[in-house]
Short mmCIF file of C-alpha atoms in Angstrom, two decimals:
data_model
loop_
_atom_site.label_atom_id
_atom_site.label_comp_id
_atom_site.label_asym_id
_atom_site.label_seq_id
_atom_site.Cartn_x
_atom_site.Cartn_y
_atom_site.Cartn_z
CA MET I 1 0.00 0.00 0.00
CA ILE I 2 1.35 3.43 -0.91
CA THR I 3 1.31 5.68 2.10
CA GLN I 4 0.13 9.29 2.04
CA ASN I 5 2.86 11.72 1.00
CA ALA I 6 5.16 8.91 -0.04
CA LYS I 7 7.20 9.60 -3.15
CA MET I 8 7.73 7.36 -6.11
CA ALA I 9 11.42 7.28 -5.31
CA ASP I 10 10.50 5.35 -2.19
CA ILE I 11 8.22 2.91 -3.94
CA SER I 12 9.23 0.50 -6.66
CA ILE I 13 7.48 0.51 -9.99
CA GLU I 14 6.68 -3.15 -9.37
CA SER I 15 4.76 -2.21 -6.21
CA ILE I 16 2.81 0.41 -8.11
CA MET I 17 2.03 -2.09 -10.85
CA LEU I 18 0.85 -4.70 -8.39
CA GLN I 19 -1.34 -2.24 -6.55
CA TYR I 20 -2.92 -0.69 -9.63
CA SER I 21 -2.81 -3.57 -12.10
CA ASP I 22 -6.54 -4.30 -11.86
CA MET I 23 -7.49 -0.64 -12.07
CA VAL I 24 -5.31 0.05 -15.14
CA TYR I 25 -6.32 -3.15 -16.89
CA ARG I 26 -10.05 -2.56 -16.33
CA LEU I 27 -9.78 0.99 -17.65
CA ALA I 28 -7.74 -0.22 -20.63
CA TYR I 29 -10.34 -2.87 -21.35
CA ALA I 30 -13.21 -0.41 -21.00
CA ARG I 31 -11.39 1.84 -23.44
CA THR I 32 -10.33 -0.76 -26.02
CA ARG I 33 -12.99 -3.50 -25.53
CA ASN I 34 -10.33 -5.90 -26.60
CA LYS I 35 -8.07 -8.14 -24.52
CA ALA I 36 -5.03 -7.91 -26.80
CA ASP I 37 -5.13 -4.11 -27.00
CA ALA I 38 -5.85 -3.84 -23.29
CA GLU I 39 -2.75 -5.92 -22.57
CA ASP I 40 -0.60 -3.75 -24.88
CA LEU I 41 -1.92 -0.63 -23.23
CA PHE I 42 -1.34 -2.07 -19.76
CA GLN I 43 2.34 -2.60 -20.51
CA GLU I 44 2.78 0.81 -22.11
CA VAL I 45 1.27 2.55 -19.11
CA PHE I 46 3.68 1.04 -16.61
CA LEU I 47 6.65 1.52 -18.92
CA LYS I 48 5.72 5.21 -19.18
CA CYS I 49 5.34 5.36 -15.43
CA HIS I 50 8.81 3.95 -15.03
CA LYS I 51 10.41 6.25 -17.61
CA ALA I 52 8.68 9.38 -16.36
CA ASN I 53 9.98 8.82 -12.84
CA GLN I 54 7.02 10.85 -11.65
CA GLN I 55 6.92 11.95 -8.01
CA PHE I 56 3.60 11.03 -6.45
CA SER I 57 2.32 12.86 -3.42
CA SER I 58 -0.41 10.40 -2.52
CA GLU I 59 -2.28 7.31 -3.63
CA GLU I 60 -4.91 9.47 -5.27
CA HIS I 61 -2.27 11.38 -7.19
CA CYS I 62 -0.69 8.15 -8.41
CA LYS I 63 -4.06 6.71 -9.39
CA ALA I 64 -5.15 9.87 -11.23
CA TRP I 65 -1.82 10.00 -13.09
CA LEU I 66 -2.15 6.38 -14.19
CA ILE I 67 -5.72 6.97 -15.38
CA ARG I 68 -4.66 10.01 -17.40
CA VAL I 69 -1.75 8.20 -19.00
CA THR I 70 -3.93 5.17 -19.79
CA VAL I 71 -6.48 7.37 -21.53
CA ASN I 72 -3.84 9.39 -23.40
CA LEU I 73 -1.88 6.37 -24.56
CA SER I 74 -5.05 4.64 -25.70
CA LYS I 75 -5.74 7.57 -28.02
CA ASN I 76 -2.68 6.66 -30.04
CA LEU I 77 -3.74 3.05 -30.12
CA LEU I 78 -7.31 3.89 -31.10
CA ALA I 79 -6.16 6.43 -33.67
CA SER I 80 -3.96 3.90 -35.41
CA ALA I 81 -6.70 1.29 -35.31
CA TRP I 82 -9.19 3.83 -36.60
CA GLN I 83 -7.03 4.82 -39.52
CA LYS I 84 -7.06 1.23 -40.72
CA ARG I 85 -10.84 1.30 -40.84
CA ILE I 86 -12.50 3.21 -43.62
CA VAL I 87 -16.19 2.74 -42.96
CA LEU I 88 -17.71 4.96 -40.31
CA LYS I 89 -20.29 3.27 -38.17
CA GLU I 90 -23.50 5.19 -37.55
CA ASP I 91 -24.86 2.80 -34.99
CA PRO I 92 -22.13 1.89 -32.54
CA SER I 93 -22.22 -1.77 -31.76
CA TRP I 94 -19.69 -3.94 -30.05
CA ASN I 95 -20.75 -6.84 -32.25
CA SER I 96 -19.91 -4.86 -35.38
CA GLU I 97 -16.27 -4.86 -34.34
CA LYS I 98 -15.95 -8.64 -34.14
CA ASP I 99 -13.18 -8.58 -36.71
CA SER I 100 -10.88 -6.51 -34.55
CA ALA I 101 -12.04 -7.44 -31.09
CA SER I 102 -11.83 -10.53 -28.98
CA PRO I 103 -15.07 -12.43 -28.51
CA PRO I 104 -17.11 -10.83 -25.76
CA GLU I 105 -16.87 -12.33 -22.32
CA ASN I 106 -19.76 -14.74 -21.86
CA ASP I 107 -20.09 -14.50 -18.11
CA LYS I 108 -21.20 -10.87 -18.01
CA GLY I 109 -24.62 -9.34 -17.56
CA GLU I 110 -26.51 -7.04 -19.90
CA VAL I 111 -25.05 -3.93 -18.24
CA PHE I 112 -21.53 -4.90 -19.30
CA TYR I 113 -22.57 -5.43 -22.93
CA ALA I 114 -24.59 -2.24 -23.03
CA VAL I 115 -21.63 -0.19 -21.78
CA MET I 116 -19.29 -1.89 -24.23
CA LYS I 117 -21.57 -0.76 -27.06
CA LEU I 118 -21.26 2.88 -26.05
CA PRO I 119 -18.94 5.24 -27.94
CA GLU I 120 -15.45 5.35 -26.47
CA LYS I 121 -15.73 8.78 -24.84
CA TYR I 122 -18.85 7.68 -22.98
CA ARG I 123 -17.34 4.39 -21.81
CA ILE I 124 -14.52 6.19 -20.05
CA VAL I 125 -16.70 8.58 -18.07
CA ILE I 126 -19.12 5.77 -17.24
CA HIS I 127 -16.26 3.61 -15.99
CA LEU I 128 -14.66 6.34 -13.91
CA TYR I 129 -18.00 7.43 -12.48
CA TYR I 130 -19.61 4.06 -11.76
CA TYR I 131 -16.64 1.79 -11.17
CA GLU I 132 -13.96 4.08 -9.74
CA ASP I 133 -16.54 6.27 -7.96
CA TYR I 134 -15.05 9.57 -9.11
CA SER I 135 -17.20 12.68 -9.07
CA VAL I 136 -17.90 14.72 -12.21
CA SER I 137 -15.37 17.41 -11.28
CA GLU I 138 -12.71 14.81 -10.43
CA ILE I 139 -13.22 13.15 -13.83
CA ALA I 140 -13.00 16.55 -15.52
CA ASN I 141 -9.71 17.26 -13.79
CA ILE I 142 -8.22 13.87 -14.59
CA LEU I 143 -9.26 13.93 -18.25
CA ASN I 144 -8.57 17.63 -18.82
CA ARG I 145 -12.17 18.24 -19.77
CA LYS I 146 -14.70 20.78 -18.63
CA ASP I 147 -17.19 19.79 -15.92
CA SER I 148 -19.99 20.58 -18.35
CA THR I 149 -18.48 18.24 -20.97
CA VAL I 150 -18.31 15.35 -18.51
CA LYS I 151 -21.87 16.03 -17.34
CA THR I 152 -23.11 16.04 -20.93
CA GLN I 153 -21.24 12.83 -21.73
CA LEU I 154 -22.68 11.11 -18.67
CA PHE I 155 -26.17 12.31 -19.59
CA ARG I 156 -25.88 11.08 -23.17
CA ALA I 157 -24.36 7.80 -22.07
CA ARG I 158 -27.25 7.16 -19.69
CA GLU I 159 -29.74 7.99 -22.44
CA LEU I 160 -28.11 5.44 -24.73
CA LEU I 161 -28.00 2.87 -21.94
CA LYS I 162 -31.70 3.35 -21.23
CA GLN I 163 -32.42 2.69 -24.92
CA ASN I 164 -30.32 -0.48 -24.93
CA LEU I 165 -31.06 -2.02 -21.55
CA LYS I 166 -34.15 -4.10 -20.95
CA GLY I 167 -33.98 -3.81 -17.18
CA GLU I 168 -34.89 -0.68 -15.24
CA TYR I 169 -31.88 0.72 -13.40
CA ASP I 170 -31.27 3.48 -10.97
CA TYR I 171 -28.34 5.51 -12.37
CA VAL I 172 -27.36 7.24 -9.14
CA MET T 1 -28.95 -0.54 -9.34
CA PHE T 2 -26.73 0.27 -12.31
CA ARG T 3 -23.56 0.94 -10.30
CA LYS T 4 -23.80 -2.37 -8.46
CA GLU T 5 -24.40 -4.37 -11.65
CA TYR T 6 -21.59 -2.64 -13.50
CA LYS T 7 -19.13 -3.25 -10.67
CA LYS T 8 -20.16 -6.87 -10.43
CA ASP T 9 -19.56 -7.38 -14.16
CA PHE T 10 -16.23 -5.56 -14.20
CA ASP T 11 -14.84 -7.13 -11.01
CA SER T 12 -13.97 -10.22 -13.03
CA VAL T 13 -12.03 -8.23 -15.67
CA THR T 14 -8.50 -8.69 -14.38
CA PRO T 15 -5.08 -9.00 -16.01
CA ASP T 16 -3.58 -12.45 -16.48
CA ILE T 17 -0.69 -13.29 -14.19
CA ASN T 18 1.39 -13.84 -17.37
CA LEU T 19 0.80 -10.23 -18.38
CA ILE T 20 1.96 -8.97 -14.99
CA GLU T 21 5.07 -11.14 -15.10
CA LYS T 22 5.86 -10.08 -18.67
CA THR T 23 5.48 -6.40 -17.76
CA ALA T 24 7.64 -6.82 -14.66
CA GLN T 25 10.31 -8.43 -16.84
CA ARG T 26 10.26 -5.50 -19.28
CA LEU T 27 10.55 -3.06 -16.38
CA ASN T 28 13.52 -4.98 -15.01
CA ASN T 29 15.21 -4.90 -18.40
CA ILE T 30 14.88 -1.13 -18.59
CA THR T 31 16.24 -0.73 -15.07
CA ALA T 32 19.24 -2.88 -15.94
CA LYS T 33 19.94 -0.81 -19.08
CA LYS T 34 19.63 2.42 -17.11
CA HIS T 35 22.24 1.30 -14.60
CA SER T 36 24.68 0.32 -17.32
CA GLY T 37 24.40 3.82 -18.82
CA ILE T 38 25.15 5.75 -15.65
CA GLN T 39 28.92 5.71 -15.95
CA LYS T 40 28.84 7.10 -19.49
CA ARG T 41 26.42 9.84 -18.54
CA PHE T 42 28.57 10.76 -15.56
CA VAL T 43 31.54 11.35 -17.85
CA VAL T 44 29.47 13.56 -20.14
CA ALA T 45 28.12 15.48 -17.15
CA ALA T 46 31.60 15.98 -15.72
CA VAL T 47 32.87 17.38 -19.02
CA THR T 48 29.90 19.69 -19.27
CA ILE T 49 30.44 20.99 -15.75
CA CYS T 50 34.11 21.71 -16.51
CA LEU T 51 33.11 23.66 -19.60
CA LEU T 52 30.52 25.62 -17.67
CA ILE T 53 32.98 26.52 -14.92
CA GLY T 54 35.59 27.57 -17.48
CA GLY T 55 33.21 29.73 -19.45
CA GLY T 56 31.32 31.02 -16.45
CA PHE T 57 33.58 33.98 -15.72
CA MET T 58 33.25 35.43 -19.21
CA ALA T 59 29.57 34.71 -19.46
CA SER T 60 28.55 36.09 -16.09
CA ASN T 61 28.75 39.72 -17.11
CA LEU T 62 27.31 39.20 -20.56
CA THR T 63 24.35 36.89 -19.95
CA LYS T 64 20.99 38.57 -20.19
CA PRO T 65 17.74 37.02 -19.07
CA ALA T 66 16.58 34.58 -21.71
CA PHE T 67 14.19 31.74 -22.12
CA VAL T 68 13.32 29.03 -24.59
CA LEU T 69 9.81 28.04 -25.49
CA VAL T 70 9.19 24.30 -25.44
CA ALA T 71 6.33 21.96 -26.20
CA PHE T 72 5.71 18.66 -24.47
CA ALA T 73 3.46 15.64 -24.87
CA ASP T 74 1.38 14.72 -21.86
CA ASP T 75 2.32 11.07 -21.95
CA GLY T 76 4.97 10.67 -19.32
CA GLY T 77 7.41 13.37 -20.31
CA ASP T 78 9.42 11.71 -23.06
CA GLN T 79 8.72 14.09 -25.88
CA ILE T 80 9.88 17.67 -25.48
CA ILE T 81 10.97 19.98 -28.30
CA ASN T 82 12.21 23.56 -28.46
CA ILE T 83 10.24 26.13 -30.43
CA GLU T 84 12.80 28.54 -31.82
CA GLY T 85 13.46 30.80 -34.78
CA ASN T 86 10.81 31.73 -37.26
CA THR T 87 10.22 28.37 -38.88
CA GLN T 88 7.19 26.20 -38.33
CA VAL T 89 7.57 23.13 -36.15
CA ILE T 90 5.23 20.19 -35.67
CA LEU T 91 4.59 19.85 -31.96
CA PRO T 92 4.73 16.53 -30.07
CA PHE T 93 1.18 17.07 -28.82
CA GLY T 94 -2.08 18.44 -30.16
CA LYS T 95 -2.69 16.08 -33.06
CA ILE T 96 -6.38 16.27 -33.76
CA SER T 97 -8.29 13.45 -35.38
CA ARG T 98 -11.81 12.37 -36.08
CA GLY T 99 -13.11 9.02 -34.89
CA ASP T 100 -16.40 7.20 -35.12
CA ARG T 101 -19.63 8.91 -36.03
CA HIS T 102 -22.52 8.63 -33.61
CA PHE T 103 -25.90 10.13 -33.05
CA TYR T 104 -28.05 11.05 -30.13
CA LEU T 105 -31.64 12.19 -29.96
CA ASP T 106 -32.32 15.78 -28.95
CA GLU T 107 -35.37 16.90 -26.97
CA THR T 108 -37.56 16.78 -30.09
CA GLY T 109 -36.43 13.27 -31.01
CA LYS T 110 -34.30 14.51 -33.92
CA LYS T 111 -31.07 12.63 -34.63
CA ILE T 112 -28.00 14.78 -34.01
CA TYR T 113 -24.81 13.39 -35.50
CA THR T 114 -21.44 13.91 -33.87
CA TYR T 115 -17.95 12.54 -34.25
CA ASP T 116 -15.51 11.37 -31.62
CA VAL T 117 -12.53 13.69 -31.53
CA GLY T 118 -9.01 12.61 -30.67
CA PHE T 119 -6.72 15.26 -29.27
CA ASP T 120 -3.30 14.24 -27.96
CA SER T 121 -2.93 16.28 -24.84
CA GLY T 122 0.18 18.21 -23.92
CA GLY T 123 1.21 21.78 -23.75
CA ILE T 124 3.85 24.45 -23.77
CA SER T 125 6.33 25.73 -21.26
CA VAL T 126 9.36 27.94 -20.92
CA LYS T 127 12.85 26.95 -19.84
CA GLY T 128 15.34 29.43 -18.50
CA LYS T 129 17.07 30.72 -15.40
CA ASN T 130 15.76 33.14 -12.80
CA ILE T 131 12.19 33.11 -14.05
CA SER T 132 9.70 34.04 -11.36
CA SER T 133 6.43 33.70 -13.24
CA VAL T 134 4.93 33.29 -16.70
CA LYS T 135 1.64 34.63 -18.02
CA TYR T 136 0.02 32.78 -20.90
CA THR T 137 -2.77 34.39 -22.91
CA SER T 138 -4.74 32.70 -25.69
CA ASP T 139 -7.19 34.20 -28.20
CA LEU T 140 -9.20 31.04 -28.85
CA GLY T 141 -7.89 28.20 -26.71
CA GLU T 142 -7.69 27.60 -23.01
CA PHE T 143 -4.76 26.94 -20.73
CA ARG T 144 -4.72 24.67 -17.75
CA PHE T 145 -2.13 24.27 -15.02
CA LEU T 146 -2.54 21.38 -12.61
CA HIS T 147 -0.07 21.26 -9.77
CA PRO T 148 1.13 17.65 -9.43
CA ILE T 149 0.75 17.98 -5.69
CA PRO T 150 -2.95 18.63 -5.13
CA GLN T 151 -2.36 20.12 -1.69
CA ARG T 152 -0.47 23.07 -3.21
CA GLN T 153 -3.72 24.52 -4.59
CA GLY T 154 -1.91 26.03 -7.55
CA ASP T 155 -4.37 24.91 -10.22
CA ALA T 156 -5.48 27.46 -12.78
CA GLU T 157 -7.33 27.46 -16.06
CA GLY T 158 -8.67 29.92 -18.57
CA LYS T 159 -7.73 32.04 -21.56
CA GLU T 160 -5.20 33.83 -19.41
CA ILE T 161 -3.29 32.17 -16.59
CA LEU T 162 -0.30 33.10 -14.49
CA THR T 163 2.05 30.36 -13.37
CA THR T 164 4.57 30.98 -10.62
CA PHE T 165 7.79 29.24 -9.73
CA TYR T 166 7.63 26.30 -7.35
CA GLU T 167 10.90 25.03 -5.89
CA GLU T 168 9.74 21.42 -6.00
CA LEU T 169 8.86 21.64 -9.71
CA GLY T 170 11.73 23.75 -11.04
CA ASN T 171 11.17 24.71 -14.67
CA LYS T 172 8.20 22.37 -14.77
CA SER T 173 6.42 25.07 -12.77
CA PHE T 174 5.55 26.71 -16.07
CA ASP T 175 4.18 23.64 -17.92
CA VAL T 176 0.64 24.40 -19.07
CA ASN T 177 -1.79 22.36 -21.13
CA TRP T 178 -3.34 24.05 -24.13
CA ILE T 179 -6.79 22.95 -25.23
CA PRO T 180 -8.40 24.30 -28.44
CA TRP T 181 -12.08 23.95 -27.54
CA ASP T 182 -13.25 25.75 -30.70
CA ALA T 183 -11.33 23.40 -32.99
CA ILE T 184 -12.45 20.33 -31.02
CA ASN T 185 -16.09 21.40 -31.27
CA ILE T 186 -15.81 22.00 -35.02
CA VAL T 187 -14.27 18.57 -35.61
CA SER T 188 -16.99 16.90 -33.52
CA GLU T 189 -19.77 18.46 -35.58
CA ASN T 190 -21.36 16.78 -38.56
CA GLY T 191 -20.02 17.64 -42.02
CA SER T 192 -16.76 17.39 -43.90
CA ILE T 193 -13.64 18.75 -42.32
CA ASN T 194 -10.27 20.06 -43.39
CA PHE T 195 -7.97 20.30 -40.38
CA ALA T 196 -5.88 23.00 -42.05
CA ASN T 197 -8.95 25.27 -42.08
CA LEU T 198 -9.50 25.05 -38.34
CA PRO T 199 -9.09 28.39 -36.60
CA SER T 200 -5.53 29.16 -35.57
CA ASP T 201 -4.76 30.51 -32.14
CA ASN T 202 -2.49 33.38 -31.15
CA VAL T 203 -0.72 32.85 -27.86
CA ARG T 204 1.21 35.45 -25.90
CA ILE T 205 3.87 34.29 -23.46
CA GLU T 206 5.02 36.92 -20.99
CA VAL T 207 8.00 35.89 -18.87
CA PHE T 208 8.81 37.71 -15.64
CA PHE T 209 12.37 37.41 -14.34
CA LYS T 210 13.51 37.77 -10.75
CA ASN T 211 15.47 40.94 -11.62
CA GLY T 212 12.28 42.64 -12.78
CA GLU T 213 12.84 42.24 -16.52
CA ILE T 214 9.99 41.07 -18.72
CA MET T 215 10.27 39.25 -22.05
CA ILE T 216 7.43 38.48 -24.41
CA LYS T 217 7.04 36.01 -27.24
CA HIS T 218 4.08 35.42 -29.53
CA LEU T 219 3.20 32.05 -30.92
CA LYS T 220 0.80 31.05 -33.66
CA LEU T 221 -0.74 27.59 -33.25
CA SER T 222 -2.51 25.98 -36.21
CA PHE T 223 -3.18 22.54 -37.69
CA ASN T 224 -1.93 21.06 -40.95
CA ASN T 225 -3.90 18.81 -43.32
CA ASP T 226 -3.01 15.73 -41.26
CA GLY T 227 -4.22 17.29 -38.03
CA ASP T 228 -0.74 17.85 -36.60
CA LEU T 229 -0.39 20.90 -34.40
CA ILE T 230 2.07 23.43 -35.81
CA ALA T 231 3.74 26.30 -33.98
CA LYS T 232 5.54 29.34 -35.26
CA ILE T 233 7.01 32.21 -33.31
CA ILE T 234 5.58 35.51 -34.53
CA THR T 235 7.64 38.68 -34.48
CA LYS T 236 5.62 41.75 -33.56
#
């Protein structure tokens, strides 16, 4: 466990990786929807962390930094994948990306599949809000976005989820 | 409850132990390489220090306050370039791209089409000695400074921000993100797009030195056809 006010110099990169491996991998998966890409991204994030030799002031600082780097690095990965595709999809569907993605996990509920069908920008805010329990302003700070942008993205994501989910859910 | 269901589904998404071991191995390899390079770097550093000491006497009375503008990618600090002279340079951040097209329904039920927008985050900074603060002003974009230590309460954002020197950050005290909201909004909207036609931004960088001197540089930021962010120092 990283203690408050500890610095990265005092903590090995291996310890950071072990502590945040699940968090980074889940975010990478939510972003890429693809095991192979998520694994590539996972490695890149911790290599960057090691090279940057960033000084962390707290666990929260370390976690926020890793989230930001995961999202930023995934842009390169998504951009290169996107450039290989020519056809733009009007109706985002996880199933429509079968060619480039691993088969969906078969032990998940409808919520998982519905979120995976959302556009990428919505998946990230949904994941940070509902899985990592960040507030709107915390997400805005981490992602370098305006509060209003994050609020709008959450709103639109929920609207899409309501259209796609059979069950009635409380989105608090 | 949505949150509970989502967490339950995602709890089982975990990295394989093989992935963790493979990553640990790559980290170890880098560490080993770093250690083998220390001796060589020490020699280079020692030579540099000797040169600085030798030239210091002559330079001390001639050196005027000066600074260099730099651009950095927000991906761990590997990519930093100087922005100098009056030629255009492609910056290591700010590449703008268009992703998938989507739609949502507005209040009237009408389909509104939008595009995902990729923007590689990063920013600009100044490097130099005896700088006490830097004021950045943008015509169209927005600057953001986030202090890496949240407790320092130094965060700022807006079209004009003032960054001050922090001992613990050194020259990184003046690193600011630049975000072109206008360009991002245009790229997200429906319709064809030519990145080179996106609005360019004029940025003013005002550097305040500890001896009271002030130096100003102007920068024009624009995009090329490929969406790369281009900078050019403007002489006024």
